[in-house]
Coordinates of C-alpha atoms in Angstrom, one line a residue:
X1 CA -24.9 -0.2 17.7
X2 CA -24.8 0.7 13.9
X3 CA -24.8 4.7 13.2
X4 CA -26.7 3.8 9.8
X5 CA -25.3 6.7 8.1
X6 CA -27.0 9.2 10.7
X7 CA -25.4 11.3 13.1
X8 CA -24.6 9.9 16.5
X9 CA -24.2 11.9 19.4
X10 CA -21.3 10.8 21.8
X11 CA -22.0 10.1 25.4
X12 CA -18.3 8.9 26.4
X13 CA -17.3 11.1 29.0
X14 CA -13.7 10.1 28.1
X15 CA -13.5 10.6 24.1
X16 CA -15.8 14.2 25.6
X17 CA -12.6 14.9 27.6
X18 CA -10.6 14.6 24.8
X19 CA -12.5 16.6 22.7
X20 CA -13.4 19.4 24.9
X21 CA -10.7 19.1 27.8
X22 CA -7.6 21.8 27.8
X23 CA -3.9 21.4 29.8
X24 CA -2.6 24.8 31.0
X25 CA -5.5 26.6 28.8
X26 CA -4.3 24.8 26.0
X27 CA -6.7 22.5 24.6
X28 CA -5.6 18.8 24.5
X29 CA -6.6 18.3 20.9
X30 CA -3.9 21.4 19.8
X31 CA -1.9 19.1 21.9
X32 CA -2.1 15.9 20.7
X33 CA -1.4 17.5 16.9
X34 CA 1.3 19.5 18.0
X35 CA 2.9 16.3 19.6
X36 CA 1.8 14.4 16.5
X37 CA 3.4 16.7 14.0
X38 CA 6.8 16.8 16.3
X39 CA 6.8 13.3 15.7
X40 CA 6.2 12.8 12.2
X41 CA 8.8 15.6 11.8
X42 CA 11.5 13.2 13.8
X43 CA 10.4 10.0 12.1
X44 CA 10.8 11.9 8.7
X45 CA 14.3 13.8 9.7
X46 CA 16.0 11.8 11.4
X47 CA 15.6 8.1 11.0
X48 CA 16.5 5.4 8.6
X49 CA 12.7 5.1 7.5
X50 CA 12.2 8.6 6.9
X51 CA 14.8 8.8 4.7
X52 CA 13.9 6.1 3.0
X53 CA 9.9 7.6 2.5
X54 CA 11.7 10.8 1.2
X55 CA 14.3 9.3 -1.3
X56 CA 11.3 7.0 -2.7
X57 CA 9.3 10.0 -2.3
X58 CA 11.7 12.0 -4.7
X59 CA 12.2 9.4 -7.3
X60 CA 11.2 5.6 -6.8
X61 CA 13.0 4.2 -9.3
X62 CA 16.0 5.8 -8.5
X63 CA 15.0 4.3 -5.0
X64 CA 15.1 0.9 -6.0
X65 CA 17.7 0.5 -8.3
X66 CA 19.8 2.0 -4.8
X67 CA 18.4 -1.2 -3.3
X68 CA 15.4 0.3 -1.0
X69 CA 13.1 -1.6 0.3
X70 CA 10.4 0.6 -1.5
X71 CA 7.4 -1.6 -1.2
X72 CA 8.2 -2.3 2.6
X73 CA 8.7 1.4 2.9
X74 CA 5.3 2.2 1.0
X75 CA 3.8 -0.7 2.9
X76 CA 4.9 1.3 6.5
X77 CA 3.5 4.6 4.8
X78 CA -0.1 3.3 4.3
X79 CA -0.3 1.7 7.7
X80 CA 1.2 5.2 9.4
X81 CA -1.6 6.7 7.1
X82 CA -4.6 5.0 8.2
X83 CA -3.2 5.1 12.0
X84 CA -2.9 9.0 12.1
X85 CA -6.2 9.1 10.0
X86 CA -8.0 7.1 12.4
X87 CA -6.5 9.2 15.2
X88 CA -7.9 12.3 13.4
X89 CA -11.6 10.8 13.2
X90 CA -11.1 10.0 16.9
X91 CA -10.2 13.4 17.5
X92 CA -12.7 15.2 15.0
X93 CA -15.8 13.2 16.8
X94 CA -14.5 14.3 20.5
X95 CA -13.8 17.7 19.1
X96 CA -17.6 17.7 17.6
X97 CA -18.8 15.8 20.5
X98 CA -20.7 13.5 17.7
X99 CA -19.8 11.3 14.8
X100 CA -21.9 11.1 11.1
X101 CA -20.0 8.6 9.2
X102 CA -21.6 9.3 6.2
X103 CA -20.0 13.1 6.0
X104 CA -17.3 13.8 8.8
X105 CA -13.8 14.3 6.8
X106 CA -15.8 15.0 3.7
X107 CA -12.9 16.6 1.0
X108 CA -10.9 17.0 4.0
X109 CA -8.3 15.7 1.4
X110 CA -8.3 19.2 -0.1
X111 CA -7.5 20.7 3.1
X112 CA -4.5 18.4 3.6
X113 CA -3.1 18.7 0.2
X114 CA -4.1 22.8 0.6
X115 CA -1.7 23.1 3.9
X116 CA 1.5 21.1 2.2
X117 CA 1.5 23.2 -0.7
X118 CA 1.2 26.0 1.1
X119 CA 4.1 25.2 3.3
X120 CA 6.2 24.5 0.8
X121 CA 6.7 20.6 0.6
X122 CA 6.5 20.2 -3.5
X123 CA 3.8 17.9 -4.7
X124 CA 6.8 16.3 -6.7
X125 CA 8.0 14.9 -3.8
X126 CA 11.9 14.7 -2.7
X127 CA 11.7 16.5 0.2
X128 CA 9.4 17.3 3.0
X129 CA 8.2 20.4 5.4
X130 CA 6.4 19.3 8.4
X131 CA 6.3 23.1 10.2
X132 CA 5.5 24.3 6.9
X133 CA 2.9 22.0 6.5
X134 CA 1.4 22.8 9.9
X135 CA 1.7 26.1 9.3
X136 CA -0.3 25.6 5.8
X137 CA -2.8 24.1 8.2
X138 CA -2.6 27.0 10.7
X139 CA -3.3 29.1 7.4
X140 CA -6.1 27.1 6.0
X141 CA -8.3 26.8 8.9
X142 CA -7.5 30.4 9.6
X143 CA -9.0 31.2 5.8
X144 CA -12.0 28.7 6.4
X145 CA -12.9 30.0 10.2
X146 CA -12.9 33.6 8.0
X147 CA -15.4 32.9 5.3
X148 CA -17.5 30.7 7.8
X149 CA -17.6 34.1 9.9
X150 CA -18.6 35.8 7.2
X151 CA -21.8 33.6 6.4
X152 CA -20.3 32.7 3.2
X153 CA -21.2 29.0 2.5
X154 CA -18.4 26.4 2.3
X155 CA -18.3 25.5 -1.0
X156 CA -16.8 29.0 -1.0
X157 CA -13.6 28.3 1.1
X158 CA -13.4 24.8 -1.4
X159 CA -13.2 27.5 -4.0
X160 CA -10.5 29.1 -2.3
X161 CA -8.2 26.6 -1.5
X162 CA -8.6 25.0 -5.0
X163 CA -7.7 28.7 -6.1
X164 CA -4.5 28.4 -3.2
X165 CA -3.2 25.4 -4.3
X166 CA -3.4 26.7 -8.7
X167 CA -1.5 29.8 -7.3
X168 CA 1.0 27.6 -5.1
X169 CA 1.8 25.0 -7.7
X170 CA 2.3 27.9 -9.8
X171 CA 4.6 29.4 -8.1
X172 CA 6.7 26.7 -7.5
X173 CA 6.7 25.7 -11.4
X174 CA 8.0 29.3 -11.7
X175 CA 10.5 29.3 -8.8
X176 CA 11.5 25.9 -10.7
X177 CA 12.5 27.4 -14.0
X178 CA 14.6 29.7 -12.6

């Protein structure tokens, strides 16, 4: 069964579960990130690989000529990428309780780049912020849910995080030069 770039509504009762199901009143999706982020944030603080993603992160050259395995290391990266991004779509269509392949996690990108700003991580790389990061998030959606609310259009909360991250990267030039 093809979805031919239309939307497809989702009959699973399991992937529904996920979507829609909660633990203690807690939903399972808030769940699964929360247990996702305390991962990553172990993986990245306190194993060989993690440091290794940070130190390339912060300079690659540097990196190599300390005898990393940078392209293994960037290899791991992509993989862990396209595995948690694949876990997101799996958790967006239960959430949504239907897929459109042609437009789910459209300029999601800006979101995600939006919350590490925001938490702090620098966009020059060298170190990273995973509970900032999630709190960027927390932030983000909290700005979007607000303007949606409001009947404002979405293009509007685009607008807005573009205008977040200007101020953000700003502000850490400035904080920088200090």
């Amino acid at each position: 069964m093809t979805a031919d770039g239309q939307l497809k509504q989702i009959v699973n009762p399991d992937l529904l579960a996920l979507g829609t199901g909660s633990l203690l009143g807690v939903p399972l999706v808030v769940l699964v990130a929360g247990a996702l982020a305390l991962a990553v944030a172990l993986l990245v603080h306190r194993t060989t690989f993690g440091r290794q993603v940070v130190a390339i992160g912060g300079n690659r050259a540097a990196a190599t000529l300390a005898g990393l395995p940078v392209k293994r290391v960037l290899t791991g990266v992509y993989v862990l990428c396209g595995v948690l991004a694949a876990l997101a779509g799996v958790l967006a269509t239960a959430r949504l309780t239907a897929s459109d392949p042609s437009s789910l996690g459209t300029l999601m990108e800006l979101s995600a780049i939006t919350a590490v700003v925001v938490g702090g991580t620098p966009l020059s790389g060298g170190s990273v912020r995973v509970l900032g990061t999630v709190a960027g998030a927390l932030l983000m959606q909290l700005l979007r849910a607000t303007l949606v609310k409001h009947d404002l259009p979405d293009s509007t909360a685009q607008i807005a995080q573009a205008a977040i991250i200007v101020a953000a990267v700003y502000v850490a030039r400035e904080r920088r030069s200090r």
